[in-house]
Amino acid sequence: MDMAQRETWTSRVGFIFAAVGSAVGLGNIWSFPFQTASNGGAAFLVVYLLAVFLIGFPTMLIEFVIGRRSKQNAVSAFSELGYGNWTFAGVIGVFASFITLSFYSVVGGWVLNYIVGSVTGGYLGDASTFFGSVSSGTVAVAAHAVFMAITIAIVAGGVADGIERATKFMIPAILVLLAGLAVWGSTLSGASAGYAYYLSPDFGVIATNFTSIVPSAMGQAFFTLSLGFGVMVAYASYLGRDDSLPGDSAIIVVLNTIVALLAGFAVFPILAATDALTGSTGAGTAFVALAGAFGQLPAGRIIGFVFFVVLLFAALSSSISLLEAPASYVVDSYDTERWKVAVGVGVVAFLLGIVPAYGYVGLFNDFVFNILLPIAVLFIALFAGWIYGGEAVDELGRGTSLGRGAMTAWLWWVRVVVPIVVAYTLWLGVTNFYAGLVNGAYF
Ligand code: PHE
């Protein structure tokens, strides 16, 4: 554990890019529009935005405070701060990263296959047959291996040379391409029906579906902001100097939200134009519905290619952070070279990912969304609020012009509101997940 050798980001912007790269991923472009579509459109959007800003934003500050103060990965951070018996909270997060990496890479493999499919025209005729042929079995495992290999290569390159450099290129590319897709979508006939479903909330839908919308929106908020994984702890641990954590978080949360909203503006007109607006639920239907739409639209093949390339960039800039969280633990704790750790952890995650690659992506996904993330966030909020308390406020205060009052408000919010809302979410999430297990949604 040689502190002198610990890497740091080259600049504040480098850190922000890397964190945005982690946040912006399959969650924004794939999961967000489809969760919104299947949970009542704008009604879901409202609850999701509340979850992001009222619960996600303060939680990001917790992870940043722990990471920057301890200069350690999420597992070692707690003992470094003097609270070794809270280590389990970090372990849950790193475990969540590891599980997520295993299935995230499988979905990354689907994306690779869809890029190939855009070139060959493979999905243009019959999208659901194409999905069936690439989403599970040996083809899926092979693509999963390729995706994981790329992830390993970037992480092996290190924090500044690998992660920072890769994300500085990918984030602007994602924004430009998505904006282009959204503009293209606006020219489709039927676009206005898509916007209406996306943007005018029916509050009756929230009331009737409250117990399913809340856990989905909260899980989506944590997932998309990379919270509850120990990832933001690890990334903040590479901060060399004290800039404003609230300022950085605000930029990250807003940019991440812009990408998700833009993805919605690209996807909803496409779905509306092909009458696929509602009923698109589940991991696979998203790929089927979109690819089916690309097959029916003018220039759909080129648009499809652009869309899946964007999705690949987004997925990679996230998967590297998923590998970084467990890898930073091993690098901090044992005197091992970074590239060996990246390969070792990546290969084990690949092996675990063979299970979702045989048809269990939904199971892994829902286990993380409904159970692991709320548990992890609940514990770090209780820790930051009630145990670390004053010192957390102290660390938050470094480098920010935020007044004492605002920081005290944050502390009480983290003490009371966040745990209550997250505990309620966890209860609903466990109930829904259990119901899914029993009624055969996964097997
Ligand atoms: N935030 C990423 C997404 O939206 C997922 C992710 C979670 C990535 C945690 C890294 C860590 O796709």
Short mmCIF file of C-alpha atoms and ligand atoms in Angstrom, two decimals:
data_model
loop_
_atom_site.label_atom_id
_atom_site.label_comp_id
_atom_site.label_asym_id
_atom_site.label_seq_id
_atom_site.Cartn_x
_atom_site.Cartn_y
_atom_site.Cartn_z
CA MET A 1 0.00 0.00 0.00
CA ASP A 2 2.37 2.64 -1.17
CA MET A 3 0.49 5.92 -0.98
CA ALA A 4 3.22 7.84 -2.80
CA GLN A 5 2.63 5.77 -5.91
CA ARG A 6 -1.12 6.10 -6.00
CA GLU A 7 -2.22 7.52 -9.34
CA THR A 8 -4.26 10.69 -9.71
CA TRP A 9 -6.35 12.23 -12.46
CA THR A 10 -4.41 14.76 -14.51
CA SER A 11 -7.04 17.47 -14.01
CA ARG A 12 -10.46 18.28 -12.63
CA VAL A 13 -11.89 17.93 -16.11
CA GLY A 14 -10.27 14.51 -16.43
CA PHE A 15 -12.00 13.36 -13.27
CA ILE A 16 -15.35 14.75 -14.41
CA PHE A 17 -15.05 13.04 -17.79
CA ALA A 18 -14.22 9.74 -16.19
CA ALA A 19 -17.13 10.00 -13.76
CA VAL A 20 -19.52 11.02 -16.52
CA GLY A 21 -18.13 8.14 -18.56
CA SER A 22 -19.01 5.78 -15.75
CA ALA A 23 -22.46 7.26 -15.32
CA VAL A 24 -23.36 7.44 -18.99
CA GLY A 25 -23.86 3.91 -20.20
CA LEU A 26 -26.30 1.25 -21.22
CA GLY A 27 -28.38 2.57 -18.33
CA ASN A 28 -29.01 5.87 -20.10
CA ILE A 29 -29.41 4.80 -23.70
CA TRP A 30 -30.82 1.30 -23.40
CA SER A 31 -32.42 0.94 -19.99
CA PHE A 32 -33.79 4.46 -19.44
CA PRO A 33 -35.96 4.84 -22.57
CA PHE A 34 -37.32 1.34 -22.20
CA GLN A 35 -38.05 1.56 -18.50
CA THR A 36 -39.81 4.80 -19.27
CA ALA A 37 -41.76 3.23 -22.11
CA SER A 38 -42.88 0.24 -20.09
CA ASN A 39 -43.68 2.15 -16.90
CA GLY A 40 -46.17 4.63 -18.32
CA GLY A 41 -43.96 7.14 -20.14
CA ALA A 42 -43.83 10.61 -18.66
CA ALA A 43 -45.25 9.41 -15.34
CA PHE A 44 -42.11 7.34 -14.85
CA LEU A 45 -39.94 10.21 -16.06
CA VAL A 46 -41.22 12.49 -13.29
CA VAL A 47 -40.50 9.98 -10.52
CA TYR A 48 -37.12 9.15 -12.05
CA LEU A 49 -36.04 12.80 -12.15
CA LEU A 50 -37.07 13.25 -8.52
CA ALA A 51 -35.06 10.15 -7.61
CA VAL A 52 -31.99 11.43 -9.47
CA PHE A 53 -31.95 14.91 -7.98
CA LEU A 54 -33.35 14.34 -4.50
CA ILE A 55 -31.73 11.01 -3.66
CA GLY A 56 -29.02 10.38 -6.25
CA PHE A 57 -27.28 13.74 -6.05
CA PRO A 58 -26.83 13.77 -2.24
CA THR A 59 -25.74 10.13 -2.39
CA MET A 60 -23.05 10.94 -4.94
CA LEU A 61 -21.66 13.48 -2.48
CA ILE A 62 -21.42 10.72 0.15
CA GLU A 63 -19.35 8.51 -2.15
CA PHE A 64 -17.12 11.41 -3.16
CA VAL A 65 -16.53 12.41 0.44
CA ILE A 66 -15.57 8.88 1.44
CA GLY A 67 -13.30 8.41 -1.56
CA ARG A 68 -11.49 11.73 -1.45
CA ARG A 69 -10.98 11.63 2.30
CA SER A 70 -9.72 8.05 2.48
CA LYS A 71 -7.80 7.97 -0.82
CA GLN A 72 -8.77 4.32 -0.90
CA ASN A 73 -11.05 1.97 -2.76
CA ALA A 74 -14.53 1.37 -1.35
CA VAL A 75 -13.50 -1.68 0.66
CA SER A 76 -10.39 -0.28 2.36
CA ALA A 77 -11.88 3.20 2.74
CA PHE A 78 -13.80 2.46 5.93
CA SER A 79 -10.84 1.19 7.95
CA GLU A 80 -8.69 4.00 6.56
CA LEU A 81 -11.24 6.44 8.01
CA GLY A 82 -11.14 4.56 11.32
CA TYR A 83 -14.40 2.62 11.03
CA GLY A 84 -13.23 -0.82 10.01
CA ASN A 85 -16.45 -2.50 11.11
CA TRP A 86 -18.28 -0.71 8.27
CA THR A 87 -16.10 -2.42 5.69
CA PHE A 88 -19.04 -4.68 4.81
CA ALA A 89 -20.80 -1.66 3.26
CA GLY A 90 -17.95 -1.28 0.79
CA VAL A 91 -17.84 -5.00 0.17
CA ILE A 92 -21.52 -4.99 -0.88
CA GLY A 93 -20.77 -2.24 -3.38
CA VAL A 94 -17.74 -3.91 -4.89
CA PHE A 95 -19.70 -7.16 -5.05
CA ALA A 96 -22.43 -5.28 -6.95
CA SER A 97 -19.80 -3.96 -9.39
CA PHE A 98 -18.49 -7.40 -9.98
CA ILE A 99 -21.93 -8.95 -10.60
CA THR A 100 -22.90 -6.04 -12.80
CA LEU A 101 -19.69 -6.26 -14.83
CA SER A 102 -20.46 -9.90 -15.55
CA PHE A 103 -23.84 -9.21 -17.20
CA TYR A 104 -23.01 -5.72 -18.47
CA SER A 105 -20.33 -7.26 -20.62
CA VAL A 106 -22.85 -9.75 -22.01
CA VAL A 107 -25.10 -6.87 -23.08
CA GLY A 108 -21.98 -5.13 -24.43
CA GLY A 109 -21.51 -8.25 -26.52
CA TRP A 110 -25.06 -7.94 -27.85
CA VAL A 111 -24.17 -4.40 -28.92
CA LEU A 112 -21.10 -5.67 -30.76
CA ASN A 113 -23.29 -8.17 -32.59
CA TYR A 114 -25.76 -5.44 -33.50
CA ILE A 115 -22.96 -3.31 -34.94
CA VAL A 116 -22.01 -6.25 -37.13
CA GLY A 117 -25.70 -6.77 -37.88
CA SER A 118 -25.99 -3.16 -39.05
CA VAL A 119 -23.19 -3.75 -41.53
CA THR A 120 -24.46 -7.09 -42.81
CA GLY A 121 -28.13 -6.12 -42.56
CA GLY A 122 -28.67 -9.15 -40.33
CA TYR A 123 -31.44 -7.71 -38.15
CA LEU A 124 -33.26 -5.75 -40.85
CA GLY A 125 -35.55 -8.56 -41.94
CA ASP A 126 -36.58 -10.25 -38.72
CA ALA A 127 -35.37 -8.48 -35.61
CA SER A 128 -36.56 -10.99 -33.08
CA THR A 129 -34.95 -13.96 -34.83
CA PHE A 130 -31.72 -12.00 -34.98
CA PHE A 131 -31.94 -11.19 -31.29
CA GLY A 132 -32.56 -14.84 -30.51
CA SER A 133 -29.48 -15.86 -32.44
CA VAL A 134 -27.05 -13.42 -30.79
CA SER A 135 -28.41 -12.90 -27.27
CA SER A 136 -27.63 -16.26 -25.76
CA GLY A 137 -25.46 -19.28 -26.41
CA THR A 138 -21.99 -19.48 -27.90
CA VAL A 139 -22.33 -16.38 -30.11
CA ALA A 140 -23.22 -14.35 -27.02
CA VAL A 141 -20.35 -15.83 -25.01
CA ALA A 142 -17.85 -15.05 -27.78
CA ALA A 143 -19.00 -11.43 -28.07
CA HIS A 144 -18.99 -11.13 -24.27
CA ALA A 145 -15.34 -12.28 -24.36
CA VAL A 146 -14.43 -9.62 -26.91
CA PHE A 147 -16.18 -6.86 -24.95
CA MET A 148 -14.46 -7.92 -21.73
CA ALA A 149 -11.08 -8.04 -23.44
CA ILE A 150 -11.44 -4.42 -24.60
CA THR A 151 -12.48 -3.38 -21.08
CA ILE A 152 -9.46 -5.13 -19.57
CA ALA A 153 -7.10 -3.50 -22.05
CA ILE A 154 -8.27 0.02 -21.14
CA VAL A 155 -8.17 -0.54 -17.38
CA ALA A 156 -4.73 -2.14 -17.64
CA GLY A 157 -3.57 1.13 -19.21
CA GLY A 158 -4.14 2.90 -15.90
CA VAL A 159 -6.16 5.76 -14.56
CA ALA A 160 -4.77 8.70 -16.51
CA ASP A 161 -3.54 7.01 -19.68
CA GLY A 162 -6.27 4.44 -20.01
CA ILE A 163 -9.51 5.58 -18.43
CA GLU A 164 -9.15 9.34 -18.67
CA ARG A 165 -7.95 9.34 -22.25
CA ALA A 166 -10.63 6.90 -23.43
CA THR A 167 -13.51 8.78 -21.83
CA LYS A 168 -12.38 12.21 -23.03
CA PHE A 169 -12.89 10.92 -26.54
CA MET A 170 -16.03 8.90 -25.97
CA ILE A 171 -18.24 11.37 -24.08
CA PRO A 172 -18.23 14.13 -26.71
CA ALA A 173 -18.78 11.51 -29.41
CA ILE A 174 -21.81 10.15 -27.55
CA LEU A 175 -23.34 13.60 -27.11
CA VAL A 176 -22.89 14.62 -30.73
CA LEU A 177 -24.17 11.35 -32.18
CA LEU A 178 -27.19 11.17 -29.87
CA ALA A 179 -28.12 14.76 -30.62
CA GLY A 180 -27.94 13.91 -34.32
CA LEU A 181 -30.19 10.89 -33.81
CA ALA A 182 -32.68 13.02 -31.87
CA VAL A 183 -32.82 15.54 -34.70
CA TRP A 184 -33.30 12.75 -37.21
CA GLY A 185 -36.06 11.29 -35.02
CA SER A 186 -37.93 14.59 -35.06
CA THR A 187 -38.36 14.28 -38.83
CA LEU A 188 -40.20 10.95 -38.59
CA SER A 189 -43.92 10.90 -39.07
CA GLY A 190 -45.51 10.04 -35.77
CA ALA A 191 -42.76 11.72 -33.79
CA SER A 192 -45.27 13.90 -31.97
CA ALA A 193 -47.08 10.86 -30.55
CA GLY A 194 -43.75 9.69 -29.23
CA TYR A 195 -43.04 13.03 -27.58
CA ALA A 196 -46.50 13.14 -26.05
CA TYR A 197 -46.08 9.73 -24.42
CA TYR A 198 -42.57 10.66 -23.27
CA LEU A 199 -43.29 14.14 -21.95
CA SER A 200 -46.88 14.65 -20.80
CA PRO A 201 -47.30 12.87 -17.50
CA ASP A 202 -50.49 11.11 -16.53
CA PHE A 203 -50.42 11.36 -12.76
CA GLY A 204 -53.10 8.72 -12.46
CA VAL A 205 -50.51 6.26 -13.77
CA ILE A 206 -48.15 7.14 -10.93
CA ALA A 207 -50.88 6.58 -8.38
CA THR A 208 -52.00 3.21 -9.71
CA ASN A 209 -48.50 1.85 -10.33
CA PHE A 210 -46.75 3.44 -7.39
CA THR A 211 -45.25 0.27 -5.95
CA SER A 212 -43.69 -0.75 -9.25
CA ILE A 213 -42.66 2.71 -10.48
CA VAL A 214 -40.84 3.72 -7.29
CA PRO A 215 -38.37 0.82 -7.11
CA SER A 216 -37.78 0.92 -10.88
CA ALA A 217 -37.14 4.66 -10.84
CA MET A 218 -34.88 4.50 -7.81
CA GLY A 219 -32.94 1.50 -9.07
CA GLN A 220 -32.55 3.24 -12.40
CA ALA A 221 -31.35 6.43 -10.66
CA PHE A 222 -28.68 4.59 -8.68
CA PHE A 223 -27.63 2.47 -11.62
CA THR A 224 -27.35 5.34 -14.05
CA LEU A 225 -25.35 7.49 -11.62
CA SER A 226 -23.11 4.51 -10.75
CA LEU A 227 -24.08 4.79 -7.07
CA GLY A 228 -23.93 1.93 -4.62
CA PHE A 229 -21.10 0.23 -6.51
CA GLY A 230 -18.08 1.76 -4.84
CA VAL A 231 -17.18 3.13 -8.25
CA MET A 232 -17.56 6.79 -7.35
CA VAL A 233 -15.62 6.13 -4.13
CA ALA A 234 -12.75 4.70 -6.16
CA TYR A 235 -12.85 7.51 -8.71
CA ALA A 236 -12.86 10.23 -6.02
CA SER A 237 -9.92 8.51 -4.34
CA TYR A 238 -7.79 9.48 -7.33
CA LEU A 239 -8.51 13.18 -6.80
CA GLY A 240 -5.23 14.96 -6.28
CA ARG A 241 -6.51 18.25 -4.97
CA ASP A 242 -9.62 19.74 -3.46
CA ASP A 243 -12.11 21.13 -5.92
CA SER A 244 -15.76 21.59 -5.16
CA LEU A 245 -17.43 18.21 -4.74
CA PRO A 246 -20.95 19.66 -4.96
CA GLY A 247 -19.90 21.49 -8.13
CA ASP A 248 -18.42 18.37 -9.70
CA SER A 249 -21.43 16.26 -8.71
CA ALA A 250 -23.85 18.78 -10.15
CA ILE A 251 -22.03 18.72 -13.49
CA ILE A 252 -21.94 14.92 -13.53
CA VAL A 253 -25.61 14.51 -12.58
CA VAL A 254 -26.77 17.10 -15.11
CA LEU A 255 -24.67 15.73 -17.98
CA ASN A 256 -25.84 12.21 -17.22
CA THR A 257 -29.45 13.38 -17.21
CA ILE A 258 -28.97 15.20 -20.51
CA VAL A 259 -27.70 12.03 -22.14
CA ALA A 260 -30.65 10.00 -20.85
CA LEU A 261 -33.16 12.63 -21.97
CA LEU A 262 -31.47 12.85 -25.38
CA ALA A 263 -31.66 9.09 -25.72
CA GLY A 264 -35.38 9.38 -25.02
CA PHE A 265 -35.68 12.02 -27.72
CA ALA A 266 -33.98 9.65 -30.14
CA VAL A 267 -35.84 6.48 -29.15
CA PHE A 268 -39.46 7.63 -28.61
CA PRO A 269 -40.07 9.02 -32.12
CA ILE A 270 -38.51 5.88 -33.58
CA LEU A 271 -40.81 3.66 -31.53
CA ALA A 272 -43.85 5.80 -32.24
CA ALA A 273 -43.13 5.83 -35.97
CA THR A 274 -43.26 2.05 -36.00
CA ASP A 275 -46.13 1.62 -33.51
CA ALA A 276 -43.87 0.02 -30.93
CA LEU A 277 -44.39 2.60 -28.22
CA THR A 278 -45.92 0.56 -25.46
CA GLY A 279 -45.35 -3.00 -24.46
CA SER A 280 -41.59 -2.81 -24.97
CA THR A 281 -40.54 -4.31 -21.68
CA GLY A 282 -37.59 -6.38 -20.66
CA ALA A 283 -33.95 -6.63 -21.55
CA GLY A 284 -34.40 -8.15 -24.97
CA THR A 285 -37.51 -6.41 -26.28
CA ALA A 286 -35.57 -3.16 -26.31
CA PHE A 287 -33.14 -4.54 -28.84
CA VAL A 288 -35.92 -6.20 -30.80
CA ALA A 289 -38.15 -3.12 -30.91
CA LEU A 290 -35.39 -0.75 -31.95
CA ALA A 291 -33.80 -3.04 -34.47
CA GLY A 292 -37.24 -3.78 -35.88
CA ALA A 293 -37.81 -0.05 -36.21
CA PHE A 294 -34.48 0.46 -37.95
CA GLY A 295 -35.51 -2.23 -40.39
CA GLN A 296 -38.65 -0.30 -41.35
CA LEU A 297 -37.26 3.20 -41.58
CA PRO A 298 -35.53 4.97 -44.45
CA ALA A 299 -31.75 4.85 -43.95
CA GLY A 300 -32.45 2.67 -40.94
CA ARG A 301 -29.33 0.65 -41.47
CA ILE A 302 -27.01 3.65 -41.21
CA ILE A 303 -28.97 5.06 -38.29
CA GLY A 304 -28.82 1.68 -36.62
CA PHE A 305 -25.08 1.54 -37.09
CA VAL A 306 -24.63 4.98 -35.52
CA PHE A 307 -26.96 4.11 -32.66
CA PHE A 308 -25.16 0.91 -31.75
CA VAL A 309 -21.73 2.54 -32.00
CA VAL A 310 -22.91 5.18 -29.53
CA LEU A 311 -24.19 2.40 -27.32
CA LEU A 312 -20.82 0.65 -27.52
CA PHE A 313 -18.88 3.77 -26.47
CA ALA A 314 -21.28 4.38 -23.61
CA ALA A 315 -21.05 0.76 -22.49
CA LEU A 316 -17.25 0.72 -22.58
CA SER A 317 -16.76 3.94 -20.65
CA SER A 318 -18.95 2.37 -17.96
CA SER A 319 -17.57 -1.14 -17.97
CA ILE A 320 -14.07 0.17 -17.36
CA SER A 321 -15.32 1.76 -14.13
CA LEU A 322 -17.06 -1.47 -13.15
CA LEU A 323 -13.75 -3.27 -13.50
CA GLU A 324 -11.87 -0.45 -11.80
CA ALA A 325 -13.84 -0.73 -8.54
CA PRO A 326 -12.83 -4.31 -7.70
CA ALA A 327 -9.44 -3.88 -9.37
CA SER A 328 -8.56 -0.81 -7.30
CA TYR A 329 -9.25 -2.85 -4.18
CA VAL A 330 -6.76 -5.49 -5.24
CA VAL A 331 -4.19 -2.93 -6.41
CA ASP A 332 -4.46 -1.02 -3.11
CA SER A 333 -4.31 -4.11 -0.92
CA TYR A 334 -1.69 -6.27 -2.56
CA ASP A 335 1.49 -5.23 -4.19
CA THR A 336 0.45 -6.40 -7.64
CA GLU A 337 0.85 -4.80 -11.00
CA ARG A 338 -2.26 -3.10 -12.33
CA TRP A 339 -2.41 -4.98 -15.62
CA LYS A 340 -2.26 -8.35 -13.90
CA VAL A 341 -5.12 -7.36 -11.61
CA ALA A 342 -7.20 -6.07 -14.52
CA VAL A 343 -6.71 -9.35 -16.37
CA GLY A 344 -7.37 -11.49 -13.30
CA VAL A 345 -10.55 -9.73 -12.16
CA GLY A 346 -11.79 -9.38 -15.75
CA VAL A 347 -11.36 -13.06 -16.49
CA VAL A 348 -13.26 -14.11 -13.36
CA ALA A 349 -16.08 -11.69 -14.23
CA PHE A 350 -16.09 -13.13 -17.74
CA LEU A 351 -16.53 -16.64 -16.36
CA LEU A 352 -19.40 -15.56 -14.13
CA GLY A 353 -20.93 -13.79 -17.13
CA ILE A 354 -21.33 -17.09 -18.96
CA VAL A 355 -24.45 -17.64 -16.81
CA PRO A 356 -26.29 -14.49 -18.00
CA ALA A 357 -24.99 -15.19 -21.51
CA TYR A 358 -27.21 -18.27 -21.43
CA GLY A 359 -30.41 -16.33 -20.89
CA TYR A 360 -30.21 -14.86 -17.39
CA VAL A 361 -29.41 -11.20 -18.00
CA GLY A 362 -32.81 -10.18 -16.60
CA LEU A 363 -32.25 -12.12 -13.39
CA PHE A 364 -28.83 -10.56 -12.77
CA ASN A 365 -30.06 -7.11 -13.72
CA ASP A 366 -33.08 -7.17 -11.44
CA PHE A 367 -31.11 -8.61 -8.53
CA VAL A 368 -28.70 -5.66 -8.73
CA PHE A 369 -31.39 -3.01 -9.31
CA ASN A 370 -33.89 -4.20 -6.73
CA ILE A 371 -31.67 -5.53 -3.99
CA LEU A 372 -27.94 -4.89 -4.06
CA LEU A 373 -28.02 -1.18 -4.91
CA PRO A 374 -30.63 -0.11 -2.35
CA ILE A 375 -28.82 -2.13 0.34
CA ALA A 376 -25.45 -0.57 -0.49
CA VAL A 377 -26.83 2.97 -0.62
CA LEU A 378 -28.80 2.48 2.61
CA PHE A 379 -25.66 1.52 4.49
CA ILE A 380 -23.38 4.24 3.14
CA ALA A 381 -26.07 6.83 3.89
CA LEU A 382 -26.42 5.59 7.47
CA PHE A 383 -22.65 5.58 7.79
CA ALA A 384 -22.14 9.06 6.39
CA GLY A 385 -25.11 10.50 8.24
CA TRP A 386 -24.87 9.01 11.70
CA ILE A 387 -21.34 7.65 12.10
CA TYR A 388 -19.05 9.85 10.07
CA GLY A 389 -21.33 12.88 10.39
CA GLY A 390 -19.29 15.92 11.30
CA GLU A 391 -16.17 14.74 9.52
CA ALA A 392 -18.19 14.10 6.37
CA VAL A 393 -19.42 17.68 6.47
CA ASP A 394 -15.85 18.79 7.04
CA GLU A 395 -14.61 16.97 3.96
CA LEU A 396 -17.54 18.20 1.89
CA GLY A 397 -16.59 21.73 2.88
CA ARG A 398 -13.10 21.55 1.43
CA GLY A 399 -12.87 23.30 -1.90
CA THR A 400 -16.46 24.47 -1.97
CA SER A 401 -17.99 27.87 -1.36
CA LEU A 402 -21.12 26.23 -0.03
CA GLY A 403 -22.33 27.75 3.22
CA ARG A 404 -22.48 25.92 6.51
CA GLY A 405 -26.27 25.90 6.36
CA ALA A 406 -26.39 24.06 3.05
CA MET A 407 -23.96 21.46 4.32
CA THR A 408 -25.93 20.89 7.50
CA ALA A 409 -29.06 20.51 5.39
CA TRP A 410 -27.21 17.87 3.34
CA LEU A 411 -26.25 16.01 6.51
CA TRP A 412 -29.81 15.88 7.81
CA TRP A 413 -31.11 14.91 4.41
CA VAL A 414 -28.62 12.03 4.35
CA ARG A 415 -29.49 11.09 7.92
CA VAL A 416 -33.24 11.01 7.61
CA VAL A 417 -34.75 11.35 4.15
CA VAL A 418 -32.35 9.21 2.12
CA PRO A 419 -32.48 6.19 4.47
CA ILE A 420 -36.27 6.27 4.79
CA VAL A 421 -36.86 6.53 1.05
CA VAL A 422 -34.22 3.91 0.24
CA ALA A 423 -35.45 1.49 2.91
CA TYR A 424 -38.96 1.77 1.49
CA THR A 425 -37.58 1.20 -2.00
CA LEU A 426 -35.67 -1.84 -0.81
CA TRP A 427 -38.81 -3.31 0.72
CA LEU A 428 -40.71 -2.86 -2.56
CA GLY A 429 -37.73 -4.13 -4.56
CA VAL A 430 -37.42 -7.31 -2.50
CA THR A 431 -41.16 -7.91 -2.77
CA ASN A 432 -41.18 -7.42 -6.54
CA PHE A 433 -38.06 -9.51 -7.08
CA TYR A 434 -39.45 -12.32 -4.97
CA ALA A 435 -42.72 -12.21 -6.90
CA GLY A 436 -40.71 -12.46 -10.12
CA LEU A 437 -38.84 -15.51 -8.83
CA VAL A 438 -42.01 -17.23 -7.77
CA ASN A 439 -44.07 -16.53 -10.88
CA GLY A 440 -41.30 -17.71 -13.16
CA ALA A 441 -40.26 -14.39 -14.69
CA TYR A 442 -36.60 -15.47 -14.75
CA PHE A 443 -36.45 -19.20 -15.24
N1 PHE B 1 -23.97 3.99 -14.87
C1 PHE B 1 -23.84 2.95 -15.81
C2 PHE B 1 -24.98 2.97 -16.80
O1 PHE B 1 -25.87 3.76 -16.71
C3 PHE B 1 -23.78 1.61 -15.17
C4 PHE B 1 -22.71 1.53 -14.19
C5 PHE B 1 -22.96 1.38 -12.90
C6 PHE B 1 -21.43 1.69 -14.59
C7 PHE B 1 -21.96 1.35 -11.99
C8 PHE B 1 -20.43 1.65 -13.70
C9 PHE B 1 -20.71 1.49 -12.39
O2 PHE B 1 -24.99 2.19 -17.69
#
